[in-house]
Phi, psi and omega in degrees: 000200187276151171266117187236130176260124176258121180243108183205129183281340176277109188303317182299317180291319178300313179298318180298312181295314181297318179298316179298316179298319178295321178298332178275002175096007180272159173268097184263126175251160183229142170223150187243359174205171184300310180301318177295325178296318179298319178296315181296320179296316180294322185279319190255343180050062182294155176284332184212144174239123173263113196235128169281135181280337183252091184242150174287142175089326181189126182283171184273010183248313187267000000 
């Protein structure tokens, strides 16, 4: 299935979304702030990014 990166600074919500995606058979990766998300995108080349717009360090828009 798809490789999906979940970017959310609230750990409980990030874990919930990633766990659900894994239960559906996807390869879910997690990042908790903007800079870590950029590193994960460059390294793993996900098929989809589920992104919170209000992140510490770098927002999800710019």
